[in-house]
Short mmCIF file of C-alpha atoms in Angstrom, two decimals:
data_model
loop_
_atom_site.label_atom_id
_atom_site.label_comp_id
_atom_site.label_asym_id
_atom_site.label_seq_id
_atom_site.Cartn_x
_atom_site.Cartn_y
_atom_site.Cartn_z
CA MET A 1007 103.40 125.45 78.12
CA SER A 1008 104.19 127.78 81.04
CA GLU A 1009 102.00 127.66 84.13
CA GLY A 1010 100.66 131.10 83.19
CA ASN A 1011 99.60 129.92 79.75
CA ARG A 1012 98.08 126.77 81.23
CA ILE A 1013 95.98 128.90 83.61
CA ILE A 1014 94.78 131.16 80.78
CA ALA A 1015 94.02 128.15 78.55
CA SER A 1016 91.88 126.66 81.31
CA TRP A 1017 89.87 129.85 81.68
CA HIS A 1018 89.27 129.96 77.92
CA ALA A 1019 88.03 126.36 78.09
CA ASN A 1020 85.76 127.00 81.10
CA ALA A 1021 84.32 130.41 80.21
CA ASP A 1022 80.73 129.19 79.74
CA GLN A 1023 80.79 127.09 82.91
CA TRP A 1024 82.17 130.05 84.85
CA ILE A 1025 79.46 132.40 83.57
CA ALA A 1026 76.76 129.92 84.59
CA THR A 1027 78.43 129.37 88.00
CA ILE A 1028 78.47 133.11 88.74
CA ASP A 1029 75.00 133.73 87.30
CA HIS A 1030 73.56 131.08 89.62
CA GLY A 1031 75.60 132.09 92.70
CA GLU A 1032 77.07 128.61 93.05
CA ILE A 1033 80.22 129.41 95.06
CA GLU A 1034 79.06 129.67 98.67
CA SER A 1035 82.08 131.54 100.07
CA ARG A 1036 81.57 134.27 97.46
CA ILE A 1037 77.86 134.64 98.17
CA LEU A 1038 78.23 134.46 101.95
CA VAL A 1039 81.43 136.40 102.47
CA THR A 1040 83.86 137.58 99.85
CA ASN A 1041 81.70 139.38 97.27
CA GLU A 1042 80.24 141.77 99.81
CA ALA A 1043 83.62 142.14 101.55
CA ILE A 1044 85.43 143.43 98.45
CA VAL A 1045 82.59 145.79 97.47
CA ARG A 1046 82.33 147.16 101.01
CA THR A 1047 86.10 147.63 101.29
CA ILE A 1048 86.39 149.47 97.96
CA THR A 1049 83.39 151.71 98.56
CA SER A 1050 84.69 152.72 102.01
CA TYR A 1051 87.31 154.84 100.18
CA PRO A 1052 86.45 158.08 98.33
CA LEU A 1053 87.07 156.93 94.75
CA VAL A 1054 85.67 158.07 91.41
CA SER A 1055 87.11 155.50 89.02
CA VAL A 1056 88.22 151.89 89.36
CA LEU A 1057 89.68 149.27 87.02
CA ASP A 1058 88.68 145.64 87.74
CA ILE A 1059 91.58 143.52 86.46
CA GLY A 1060 90.70 139.90 85.65
CA CYS A 1061 87.04 140.89 85.82
CA GLY A 1062 85.66 137.69 84.28
CA GLU A 1063 81.99 138.09 83.38
CA GLY A 1064 81.99 141.41 85.18
CA TRP A 1065 79.93 140.98 88.36
CA LEU A 1066 82.26 143.19 90.44
CA THR A 1067 82.61 145.86 87.77
CA ARG A 1068 78.79 146.03 87.55
CA ALA A 1069 78.44 146.13 91.33
CA LEU A 1070 80.85 149.08 91.53
CA HIS A 1071 79.12 150.77 88.57
CA ASN A 1072 75.81 150.38 90.42
CA LYS A 1073 77.39 152.05 93.47
CA GLY A 1074 78.09 155.11 91.33
CA LEU A 1075 81.74 154.51 90.47
CA ARG A 1076 83.17 154.88 86.98
CA ALA A 1077 84.01 151.19 86.66
CA SER A 1078 85.90 149.41 83.89
CA GLY A 1079 86.75 145.74 83.60
CA VAL A 1080 89.48 143.92 81.70
CA ASP A 1081 90.03 140.20 81.22
CA THR A 1082 92.17 138.19 78.84
CA VAL A 1083 89.30 135.80 77.99
CA ALA A 1084 87.23 137.32 75.16
CA ALA A 1085 84.26 135.04 75.85
CA LEU A 1086 84.00 136.45 79.40
CA ILE A 1087 84.31 140.06 78.21
CA GLY A 1088 81.66 139.35 75.55
CA ASN A 1089 79.29 138.20 78.30
CA ALA A 1090 80.13 141.25 80.44
CA LEU A 1091 79.35 143.57 77.53
CA GLU A 1092 75.98 141.83 77.01
CA LYS A 1093 75.10 142.29 80.67
CA GLY A 1094 76.18 145.96 80.59
CA GLY A 1095 76.99 148.28 83.50
CA GLY A 1096 80.54 149.56 83.30
CA THR A 1097 82.88 149.40 80.30
CA TYR A 1098 84.90 146.34 79.29
CA GLU A 1099 87.94 145.47 77.20
CA VAL A 1100 90.01 142.37 76.49
CA ALA A 1101 93.45 142.72 78.10
CA SER A 1102 95.80 140.36 79.92
CA PHE A 1103 97.99 141.00 82.98
CA GLN A 1104 100.99 141.03 80.63
CA ASP A 1105 99.28 143.61 78.39
CA ILE A 1106 98.98 145.90 81.43
CA ALA A 1107 102.45 145.12 82.79
CA THR A 1108 104.20 145.78 79.49
CA GLY A 1109 102.21 148.88 78.54
CA MET A 1110 100.49 147.21 75.54
CA TYR A 1111 97.20 148.11 77.23
CA THR A 1112 96.97 151.87 77.69
CA VAL A 1113 94.43 154.10 79.43
CA ASP A 1114 93.52 157.69 78.53
CA LYS A 1115 93.48 158.64 82.18
CA LYS A 1116 94.81 156.59 85.06
CA PHE A 1117 92.28 155.20 87.52
CA ASP A 1118 91.90 156.19 91.18
CA ALA A 1119 92.13 152.50 92.01
CA ALA A 1120 92.47 149.00 90.61
CA VAL A 1121 91.05 145.80 92.05
CA ILE A 1122 92.22 142.22 91.47
CA ASN A 1123 89.65 139.87 92.98
CA PHE A 1124 90.74 136.20 93.25
CA ALA A 1125 92.62 136.53 89.96
CA LEU A 1126 96.29 136.29 91.01
CA LEU A 1127 97.02 132.66 90.19
CA ASP A 1128 100.35 132.63 88.37
CA GLN A 1129 103.75 133.48 89.86
CA THR A 1130 105.43 135.64 87.25
CA ASP A 1131 102.30 137.27 85.82
CA THR A 1132 101.31 138.33 89.34
CA GLU A 1133 104.70 139.88 89.98
CA ALA A 1134 104.74 141.68 86.62
CA LEU A 1135 101.24 143.10 87.14
CA VAL A 1136 101.73 144.24 90.74
CA LYS A 1137 105.09 145.86 89.97
CA ASN A 1138 103.62 147.74 86.99
CA ILE A 1139 100.28 148.76 88.49
CA ARG A 1140 101.35 152.42 88.14
CA ARG A 1141 100.69 152.11 84.42
CA VAL A 1142 96.95 152.16 85.16
CA VAL A 1143 96.63 153.61 88.70
CA ALA A 1144 97.30 157.29 89.48
CA ASP A 1145 99.91 158.49 91.99
CA ASN A 1146 98.57 157.99 95.53
CA GLY A 1147 95.87 155.75 94.09
CA LEU A 1148 94.93 152.40 95.58
CA LEU A 1149 95.25 148.74 94.66
CA PHE A 1150 92.78 146.29 96.23
CA ILE A 1151 93.73 142.60 96.14
CA GLN A 1152 91.49 139.85 97.47
CA THR A 1153 92.94 136.34 97.62
CA LEU A 1154 92.72 133.11 99.61
CA HIS A 1155 93.69 133.60 103.27
CA PRO A 1156 97.14 132.02 103.68
CA LEU A 1157 96.13 130.23 106.85
CA VAL A 1158 93.77 128.05 104.84
CA ILE A 1159 96.94 126.46 103.46
CA ALA A 1160 98.79 126.62 106.80
CA ARG A 1161 96.09 124.40 108.29
CA GLN A 1162 96.70 121.65 105.75
CA GLU A 1163 100.31 121.61 104.62
CA PRO A 1164 103.74 123.21 105.11
CA TYR A 1165 103.53 127.00 105.14
CA ILE A 1166 105.87 127.63 102.22
CA SER A 1167 105.27 129.65 99.05
CA GLY A 1168 105.07 127.52 95.93
CA TRP A 1169 102.94 125.82 93.30
CA LYS A 1170 99.85 123.95 94.49
CA GLU A 1171 97.90 121.39 92.51
CA GLY A 1172 94.56 122.94 91.59
CA SER A 1173 91.20 121.31 91.15
CA TRP A 1174 87.61 122.26 90.38
CA ASN A 1175 86.37 120.27 93.37
CA GLY A 1176 83.29 121.83 94.89
CA MET A 1177 82.01 123.33 91.65
CA LYS A 1178 78.49 122.32 90.62
CA ARG A 1179 79.34 122.07 86.90
CA GLU A 1180 81.72 120.13 84.68
CA PHE A 1181 84.88 122.23 84.60
CA VAL A 1182 87.90 120.94 82.67
CA GLN A 1183 91.69 121.42 82.68
CA PRO A 1184 92.48 122.03 86.36
CA TYR A 1185 95.69 124.03 86.72
CA PRO A 1186 98.40 124.57 89.35
CA TRP A 1187 98.31 127.91 91.17
CA TYR A 1188 101.04 129.76 93.03
CA PHE A 1189 100.57 130.06 96.80
CA ARG A 1190 102.25 132.91 98.69
CA THR A 1191 102.73 133.20 102.43
CA LEU A 1192 101.86 136.58 103.97
CA GLU A 1193 105.60 137.18 104.29
CA ASP A 1194 106.00 136.80 100.53
CA TRP A 1195 102.95 138.92 99.67
CA ILE A 1196 104.33 141.77 101.80
CA ARG A 1197 107.80 141.35 100.25
CA LEU A 1198 106.28 141.67 96.75
CA PHE A 1199 104.37 144.81 97.75
CA THR A 1200 107.48 146.41 99.28
CA GLU A 1201 109.50 145.60 96.15
CA ALA A 1202 106.72 147.14 94.06
CA GLY A 1203 106.80 150.36 96.11
CA LEU A 1204 103.27 149.81 97.44
CA THR A 1205 102.34 150.73 101.02
CA LEU A 1206 99.88 148.58 102.95
CA GLN A 1207 97.05 150.84 104.16
CA GLN A 1208 94.61 148.20 105.36
CA LEU A 1209 94.36 144.45 105.62
CA ALA A 1210 90.91 142.91 105.95
CA GLU A 1211 90.18 139.32 106.92
CA PRO A 1212 86.54 138.49 106.13
CA VAL A 1213 85.41 135.60 108.32
CA HIS A 1214 82.87 132.91 107.54
CA PRO A 1215 79.66 133.68 109.49
CA GLU A 1216 79.36 130.11 110.78
CA THR A 1217 82.91 128.84 111.28
CA GLN A 1218 84.24 132.32 112.22
CA ALA A 1219 87.46 131.41 110.45
CA PRO A 1220 88.98 133.84 107.94
CA VAL A 1221 88.07 132.96 104.36
CA SER A 1222 90.09 135.51 102.44
CA VAL A 1223 92.49 138.38 102.87
CA ILE A 1224 92.03 141.82 101.28
CA PHE A 1225 95.13 143.98 100.92
CA VAL A 1226 94.56 147.72 100.39
CA LEU A 1227 97.77 149.20 98.99
CA GLN A 1228 98.72 152.76 98.18
CA VAL A 1229 100.76 153.59 95.10
CA SER A 1230 103.38 156.08 96.25
CA ALA A 1231 103.71 159.29 94.26
CA MET B 289 92.60 146.12 138.95
CA SER B 290 92.86 146.81 135.20
CA GLU B 291 94.07 144.01 132.93
CA GLY B 292 97.27 145.99 132.34
CA ASN B 293 97.99 146.20 136.08
CA ARG B 294 97.16 142.52 136.50
CA ILE B 295 99.69 141.64 133.78
CA ILE B 296 102.40 143.78 135.38
CA ALA B 297 101.65 142.37 138.86
CA SER B 298 102.05 138.85 137.49
CA TRP B 299 105.45 139.66 136.00
CA HIS B 300 106.59 141.14 139.32
CA ALA B 301 105.48 137.93 141.05
CA ASN B 302 107.19 135.65 138.51
CA ALA B 303 110.45 137.51 137.92
CA ASP B 304 112.69 134.85 139.48
CA GLN B 305 110.93 132.00 137.71
CA TRP B 306 111.22 133.87 134.42
CA ILE B 307 114.95 134.50 134.88
CA ALA B 308 115.51 130.78 135.57
CA THR B 309 113.33 129.80 132.61
CA ILE B 310 115.33 131.97 130.21
CA ASP B 311 118.70 131.07 131.74
CA HIS B 312 117.95 127.38 131.18
CA GLY B 313 116.42 127.77 127.70
CA GLU B 314 113.17 126.15 128.79
CA ILE B 315 110.80 127.54 126.16
CA GLU B 316 111.29 125.37 123.11
CA SER B 317 109.74 127.72 120.50
CA ARG B 318 112.13 130.46 121.57
CA ILE B 319 115.21 128.24 121.40
CA LEU B 320 114.20 126.56 118.13
CA VAL B 321 112.67 129.47 116.24
CA THR B 322 111.83 132.89 117.58
CA ASN B 323 115.02 134.05 119.35
CA GLU B 324 117.14 133.62 116.26
CA ALA B 325 114.38 135.01 114.03
CA ILE B 326 114.17 138.36 115.82
CA VAL B 327 117.96 138.77 116.04
CA ARG B 328 118.39 137.89 112.35
CA THR B 329 115.61 140.25 111.27
CA ILE B 330 116.95 143.20 113.28
CA THR B 331 120.55 142.69 112.19
CA SER B 332 119.54 142.51 108.51
CA TYR B 333 118.97 146.30 108.70
CA PRO B 334 121.81 148.84 108.93
CA LEU B 335 121.23 150.10 112.50
CA VAL B 336 123.56 151.63 115.07
CA SER B 337 121.29 151.86 118.13
CA VAL B 338 118.26 149.90 119.32
CA LEU B 339 115.95 150.07 122.35
CA ASP B 340 114.56 146.73 123.58
CA ILE B 341 111.19 147.56 125.20
CA GLY B 342 109.95 145.02 127.73
CA CYS B 343 113.43 143.50 127.73
CA GLY B 344 112.94 141.26 130.79
CA GLU B 345 116.25 139.85 131.98
CA GLY B 346 117.88 141.23 128.87
CA TRP B 347 118.78 138.27 126.63
CA LEU B 348 117.86 140.12 123.41
CA THR B 349 119.54 143.37 124.44
CA ARG B 350 122.72 141.37 125.18
CA ALA B 351 122.47 139.46 121.89
CA LEU B 352 122.21 142.75 119.96
CA HIS B 353 125.04 144.28 122.02
CA ASN B 354 127.17 141.24 121.13
CA LYS B 355 126.38 141.84 117.43
CA GLY B 356 127.93 145.30 117.75
CA LEU B 357 124.78 147.40 118.19
CA ARG B 358 124.42 150.11 120.83
CA ALA B 359 121.67 148.26 122.69
CA SER B 360 119.57 149.45 125.62
CA GLY B 361 116.81 147.61 127.44
CA VAL B 362 113.88 148.86 129.50
CA ASP B 363 111.37 146.90 131.55
CA THR B 364 108.87 147.90 134.22
CA VAL B 365 109.94 145.05 136.53
CA ALA B 366 112.91 146.18 138.63
CA ALA B 367 113.87 142.61 139.56
CA LEU B 368 114.33 141.76 135.88
CA ILE B 369 116.35 144.92 135.18
CA GLY B 370 118.48 144.14 138.24
CA ASN B 371 119.29 140.74 136.78
CA ALA B 372 120.02 142.26 133.35
CA LEU B 373 122.45 144.73 134.93
CA GLU B 374 124.23 141.88 136.73
CA LYS B 375 124.62 139.97 133.49
CA GLY B 376 125.88 143.10 131.67
CA GLY B 377 126.12 143.75 127.93
CA GLY B 378 124.05 146.76 126.93
CA THR B 379 122.55 149.38 129.24
CA TYR B 380 119.34 148.97 131.23
CA GLU B 381 116.72 151.11 132.94
CA VAL B 382 113.39 150.55 134.66
CA ALA B 383 110.57 152.03 132.54
CA SER B 384 107.02 150.94 131.67
CA PHE B 385 105.16 151.19 128.38
CA GLN B 386 103.15 154.05 129.91
CA ASP B 387 106.36 155.84 130.94
CA ILE B 388 107.44 155.78 127.28
CA ALA B 389 103.99 156.61 125.89
CA THR B 390 103.51 159.62 128.16
CA GLY B 391 107.02 160.99 127.85
CA MET B 392 107.92 160.28 131.52
CA TYR B 393 110.81 158.20 130.16
CA THR B 394 113.08 160.38 128.06
CA VAL B 395 116.13 159.63 125.93
CA ASP B 396 119.08 161.92 125.18
CA LYS B 397 119.07 160.83 121.56
CA LYS B 398 116.35 158.86 119.79
CA PHE B 399 117.19 155.32 118.74
CA ASP B 400 117.49 154.05 115.15
CA ALA B 401 115.05 151.32 116.10
CA ALA B 402 112.99 149.83 118.89
CA VAL B 403 112.05 146.18 119.36
CA ILE B 404 109.14 144.72 121.35
CA ASN B 405 109.61 140.96 121.56
CA PHE B 406 106.58 139.01 122.86
CA ALA B 407 105.79 141.84 125.26
CA LEU B 408 102.54 143.31 123.86
CA LEU B 409 100.00 141.67 126.15
CA ASP B 410 97.59 144.42 127.19
CA GLN B 411 95.11 146.25 124.95
CA THR B 412 95.44 149.89 125.95
CA ASP B 413 99.12 149.85 126.95
CA THR B 414 99.97 148.34 123.54
CA GLU B 415 98.03 151.04 121.71
CA ALA B 416 99.57 153.84 123.78
CA LEU B 417 103.11 152.54 123.24
CA VAL B 418 102.80 151.90 119.50
CA LYS B 419 101.16 155.27 118.87
CA ASN B 420 103.90 157.09 120.81
CA ILE B 421 106.91 155.15 119.58
CA ARG B 422 108.22 158.39 117.99
CA ARG B 423 109.17 159.53 121.50
CA VAL B 424 112.08 157.07 121.43
CA VAL B 425 112.60 156.21 117.71
CA ALA B 426 114.06 158.70 115.23
CA ASP B 427 112.27 159.83 112.04
CA ASN B 428 112.48 157.07 109.41
CA GLY B 429 113.58 154.68 112.15
CA LEU B 430 112.17 151.19 112.59
CA LEU B 431 109.97 149.35 115.04
CA PHE B 432 110.28 145.55 115.22
CA ILE B 433 107.41 143.67 116.87
CA GLN B 434 107.40 139.91 117.36
CA THR B 435 104.20 138.32 118.62
CA LEU B 436 102.20 135.11 118.44
CA HIS B 437 101.13 134.28 114.88
CA PRO B 438 97.37 135.02 114.71
CA LEU B 439 96.65 131.76 112.94
CA VAL B 440 97.59 129.86 116.09
CA ILE B 441 94.35 131.28 117.52
CA ALA B 442 92.44 130.90 114.24
CA ARG B 443 93.08 127.15 114.41
CA GLN B 444 91.42 126.85 117.80
CA GLU B 445 88.68 129.43 118.21
CA PRO B 446 86.77 132.24 116.49
CA TYR B 447 89.11 134.65 114.73
CA ILE B 448 88.07 137.77 116.60
CA SER B 449 90.23 140.27 118.51
CA GLY B 450 89.65 140.19 122.25
CA TRP B 451 90.81 139.04 125.67
CA LYS B 452 92.02 135.45 126.00
CA GLU B 453 92.43 133.54 129.23
CA GLY B 454 96.14 133.08 129.85
CA SER B 455 97.96 130.26 131.54
CA TRP B 456 101.51 129.20 132.34
CA ASN B 457 100.89 125.74 130.87
CA GLY B 458 104.01 124.31 129.32
CA MET B 459 106.40 126.10 131.65
CA LYS B 460 108.80 123.87 133.58
CA ARG B 461 108.58 125.93 136.80
CA GLU B 462 105.91 127.04 139.25
CA PHE B 463 104.59 130.29 137.84
CA VAL B 464 101.72 132.08 139.62
CA GLN B 465 98.97 134.58 138.77
CA PRO B 466 98.12 133.72 135.16
CA TYR B 467 96.62 136.75 133.38
CA PRO B 468 94.36 137.43 130.42
CA TRP B 469 96.07 138.77 127.31
CA TYR B 470 94.63 140.72 124.38
CA PHE B 471 94.58 138.89 121.04
CA ARG B 472 94.57 140.89 117.80
CA THR B 473 93.77 139.61 114.33
CA LEU B 474 96.15 140.66 111.57
CA GLU B 475 93.46 143.06 110.40
CA ASP B 476 93.53 144.79 113.77
CA TRP B 477 97.33 144.87 114.03
CA ILE B 478 97.53 146.57 110.64
CA ARG B 479 94.76 149.02 111.61
CA LEU B 480 96.72 149.99 114.74
CA PHE B 481 99.90 150.52 112.71
CA THR B 482 98.08 152.68 110.13
CA GLU B 483 96.49 154.77 112.90
CA ALA B 484 99.94 155.17 114.44
CA GLY B 485 101.42 156.42 111.15
CA LEU B 486 103.70 153.39 110.81
CA THR B 487 104.41 151.80 107.43
CA LEU B 488 104.83 148.04 107.16
CA GLN B 489 108.21 147.37 105.50
CA GLN B 490 108.45 143.63 106.09
CA LEU B 491 106.46 140.85 107.66
CA ALA B 492 108.28 137.68 108.65
CA GLU B 493 106.63 134.40 109.60
CA PRO B 494 109.20 132.13 111.26
CA VAL B 495 108.09 128.51 110.88
CA HIS B 496 108.70 125.60 113.22
CA PRO B 497 111.41 123.36 111.69
CA GLU B 498 109.38 120.19 112.28
CA THR B 499 105.72 121.14 111.85
CA GLN B 500 106.52 123.82 109.20
CA ALA B 501 103.69 125.88 110.65
CA PRO B 502 104.27 129.56 111.46
CA VAL B 503 105.07 130.11 115.14
CA SER B 504 105.23 133.88 115.29
CA VAL B 505 104.91 136.99 113.18
CA ILE B 506 107.50 139.76 113.04
CA PHE B 507 106.32 143.18 111.84
CA VAL B 508 109.00 145.60 110.64
CA LEU B 509 107.50 149.09 110.66
CA GLN B 510 108.92 152.41 109.54
CA VAL B 511 108.26 155.59 111.50
CA SER B 512 107.41 158.23 108.91
CA ALA B 513 109.30 161.50 109.09
#
């Protein structure tokens, strides 16, 4: 099984645990820092419509819907989309990164922006999605990506892009099937964006209110016309 | 005295010590990592002419001249430019960041690129220079900036832009008049570039061969037409 398939299989297996984890606000960095950071960053731009790619149970799509945006969410895990539909707020469909990258997933009208919040875990699926984001985002539209701040890795081990052993350590519930995830240095993120024809408009580094260390990085990228 | 004037006064006072330090290769990170990194990055682009701003005693200007580029260096410290002229290789003139920013320093023909290697130390002088780089770089030309990697600060103290106490610790000679220098997070570097109308083309993170931690960051920015 490819790493990408292993990642997707894990999310299928953990869908219920994930829904409960989000519903109960059990990931401290999200509650303290990164949820508000991505919402604030997106809503600081004048956008009408946004597609939340890898939306999970839909908390971000709903938050953007509640801010008045036309918000849609897609995820490859049907159990998560089913839960998002039950909760309501925004529109939801089952679609994978590959569905978007290959054009299997189509939109009537391209979005003003897309957001990928802590969902870029695989190497090749990430590259395919980022390089084909024009299939769903309009010319001059924006792509927001929030991911782990690379210096979190630089503190602990050699600063080199590559596969890292994953774990569910720190979760309050019994997750199964930990999976490897692909770490990128900032150098390699920027290389991918340049190859994809995306221009970096803003880079945000939300810091933890107590440690004052950066927790995540948010890239705001413009799709050239 | 403003911080900018304090920084310049220190470099006037330490010119001879700096020349000896560079001549004897006494800064390990430069010899091991960052000198080669900036030369390699610049020469990976098809350039004919380059202006080395804050060139000091001229090692980088000479290195680029020796690679076949039409290389010029400017520095506000006449003693350093005097030494550069003695050593030869490239052309040299006395000019400050403010001279460039305000148009007091003029060029017959704009350069294909400018480089600022570990010379952005002040807050306001840095902003003035970066925002006025078009005065010396042609449309669609490049600006290369190498500076301390922000995570070096993030490891030690709150990750917030601001003035840091400087020191000459680690130097092998008797430097005087240490000065404060202005630290910027990556977020704030990118904000400055966006405000200046510069597009990030590449970001390089040279790593130390032993620790495998990033030592510096190199921004490669395009001046929009």
